[in-house]
Every structure is written in structure tokens, then in C-alpha cells.
Amino acid sequence: MLDDRDHQLLTLLQDDADRSVADLAERLALSPSACSRRIQRLKDEGYIARRVALVDRKRINLPTTIFVLVKTARHEKGWLEEFHAAVGAIPEIVEVHRLTGSVDYILKIVLPNVEHYDTIYKRLVAKVSLADMSAFISMETVKSLTAVPTRYA
């Protein structure tokens, strides 16, 4: 069970995982050793899955986001394994979600430009059969967070 300090700690780490233990401890009114133990416990218990660096996509020439809605006529295990392998092998596909309703999957693809989408499209359809793919170009990112609310744990 997480207490208020655990929730605060998770929120602070999501905001900036490079914060020093001393800074975190001060903000939480803990000793550095107690704070360090809490961080380790949160890792051990799986609340902290990993620590990563967020790269500025514009600086590395990946400013374009395209969402692709995928429909398939196939749902058997073999096809699902092929699909998972195909999307897993394309690094520009950064998210894949299986959906309810009339669309089976939504893919989030990051690219240097819109024209590059055709390359990704051809790579994907060469690996797995799909009934329909519809692409939607993101014109503006209104909200994009990596942090999640911590109060539900």
C-alpha cells in the first residue's frame, strides 16, 4: 500500500527522474537514506517500471505524428503473433493499442515528414495482411504527458 509520501515521490520522479535523492528527501521531509530506501522499494514492488530520458523529437528530426487505424479480418493466434512481430520491428511505430468497436488497432507513428509514411506503410503490409489502414496526420499536439496520476494505487 502506498502512502502520501510514496505518491509524492512517484509524482516528483515522473516530473524529473534526474532529481537527486537529497532534493527528493528535502521535498518529502525525509532523510536521504529513507528516501533512497523508498525509491528502491518502489522499484522492487514494480511501481517504477524503468527510468528513461525523453528525447526532443524535433531536435532529432521526428516532428511528424501520424495515427493509423487498422482493421483486420483475421484474429487467429498466428496472425496476432505476426502482427505483434511486424509492429515491434518498426521503430517509428511507438505505440499500438488494440481497440473495441469497428477498428481493431490504432498505431502512433513518429516520422521526419508525412512523405515517409509510405515507407512505413510498405514495410508493414509486406509483413502482415490487413483489411484496411487509414492514416490521420496530427496537426497539433494539444496534450502529451508521460506522467500518470499516482493516487489510484
PDB file of N, CA and C in Angstrom, residues 3 25 34 45 53 55 64 68 72 74-75 82 87 93 96 101 117 125-126 149:
ATOM      1  N   ASP A   3       1.685   5.204   0.616  1.00  0.00           N
ATOM      2  CA  ASP A   3       1.250   6.312   1.462  1.00  0.00           C
ATOM      3  C   ASP A   3       1.426   7.631   0.702  1.00  0.00           C
ATOM      4  N   ALA A  25      14.479  13.996  -0.947  1.00  0.00           N
ATOM      5  CA  ALA A  25      14.331  13.829   0.502  1.00  0.00           C
ATOM      6  C   ALA A  25      13.890  15.139   1.154  1.00  0.00           C
ATOM      7  N   ALA A  34      16.342   7.317   3.988  1.00  0.00           N
ATOM      8  CA  ALA A  34      14.942   6.859   3.980  1.00  0.00           C
ATOM      9  C   ALA A  34      14.325   7.048   2.595  1.00  0.00           C
ATOM     10  N   GLU A  45       8.889  -3.263  -5.959  1.00  0.00           N
ATOM     11  CA  GLU A  45       7.468  -3.620  -5.998  1.00  0.00           C
ATOM     12  C   GLU A  45       6.826  -3.348  -7.356  1.00  0.00           C
ATOM     13  N   ALA A  53      15.100   8.641 -20.547  1.00  0.00           N
ATOM     14  CA  ALA A  53      15.289  10.025 -20.974  1.00  0.00           C
ATOM     15  C   ALA A  53      14.276  10.321 -22.074  1.00  0.00           C
ATOM     16  N   VAL A  55      13.469  12.279 -25.280  1.00  0.00           N
ATOM     17  CA  VAL A  55      14.212  12.933 -26.338  1.00  0.00           C
ATOM     18  C   VAL A  55      13.305  13.948 -27.036  1.00  0.00           C
ATOM     19  N   THR A  64       6.823  14.793 -37.031  1.00  0.00           N
ATOM     20  CA  THR A  64       5.513  14.417 -37.563  1.00  0.00           C
ATOM     21  C   THR A  64       4.936  13.215 -36.826  1.00  0.00           C
ATOM     22  N   VAL A  68      -2.662   5.738 -37.195  1.00  0.00           N
ATOM     23  CA  VAL A  68      -3.181   4.841 -38.228  1.00  0.00           C
ATOM     24  C   VAL A  68      -4.201   3.902 -37.591  1.00  0.00           C
ATOM     25  N   THR A  72      -8.647  -5.537 -39.407  1.00  0.00           N
ATOM     26  CA  THR A  72      -8.209  -6.825 -39.914  1.00  0.00           C
ATOM     27  C   THR A  72      -9.391  -7.778 -39.964  1.00  0.00           C
ATOM     28  N   ARG A  74      -8.690 -10.962 -39.738  1.00  0.00           N
ATOM     29  CA  ARG A  74      -8.114 -12.150 -39.094  1.00  0.00           C
ATOM     30  C   ARG A  74      -7.823 -11.868 -37.629  1.00  0.00           C
ATOM     31  N   HIS A  75      -8.099 -12.849 -36.788  1.00  0.00           N
ATOM     32  CA  HIS A  75      -7.865 -12.685 -35.352  1.00  0.00           C
ATOM     33  C   HIS A  75      -7.270 -13.946 -34.726  1.00  0.00           C
ATOM     34  N   GLU A  82       2.160 -12.601 -35.860  1.00  0.00           N
ATOM     35  CA  GLU A  82       2.778 -11.914 -36.999  1.00  0.00           C
ATOM     36  C   GLU A  82       2.626 -10.401 -36.878  1.00  0.00           C
ATOM     37  N   VAL A  87       4.790  -4.959 -36.068  1.00  0.00           N
ATOM     38  CA  VAL A  87       4.805  -3.605 -35.490  1.00  0.00           C
ATOM     39  C   VAL A  87       5.982  -3.435 -34.531  1.00  0.00           C
ATOM     40  N   ILE A  93       6.994   3.078 -35.246  1.00  0.00           N
ATOM     41  CA  ILE A  93       5.703   2.803 -34.605  1.00  0.00           C
ATOM     42  C   ILE A  93       5.981   2.762 -33.106  1.00  0.00           C
ATOM     43  N   VAL A  96       1.009   1.008 -30.022  1.00  0.00           N
ATOM     44  CA  VAL A  96      -0.012   0.206 -30.692  1.00  0.00           C
ATOM     45  C   VAL A  96      -1.034  -0.175 -29.629  1.00  0.00           C
ATOM     46  N   GLY A 101     -14.832  -1.887 -30.796  1.00  0.00           N
ATOM     47  CA  GLY A 101     -15.562  -1.181 -31.841  1.00  0.00           C
ATOM     48  C   GLY A 101     -15.192  -1.643 -33.232  1.00  0.00           C
ATOM     49  N   TYR A 117       5.720   8.307 -44.423  1.00  0.00           N
ATOM     50  CA  TYR A 117       4.692   7.341 -44.037  1.00  0.00           C
ATOM     51  C   TYR A 117       4.583   6.202 -45.043  1.00  0.00           C
ATOM     52  N   VAL A 125       2.741  -3.649 -44.473  1.00  0.00           N
ATOM     53  CA  VAL A 125       1.887  -4.529 -45.283  1.00  0.00           C
ATOM     54  C   VAL A 125       2.679  -5.652 -45.944  1.00  0.00           C
ATOM     55  N   ALA A 126       3.992  -5.502 -46.049  1.00  0.00           N
ATOM     56  CA  ALA A 126       4.820  -6.592 -46.573  1.00  0.00           C
ATOM     57  C   ALA A 126       4.940  -7.717 -45.556  1.00  0.00           C
ATOM     58  N   PRO A 149      -1.412   9.841 -13.192  1.00  0.00           N
ATOM     59  CA  PRO A 149      -1.822  10.091 -11.802  1.00  0.00           C
ATOM     60  C   PRO A 149      -1.410   8.915 -10.922  1.00  0.00           C
TER      61      PRO A 149
END
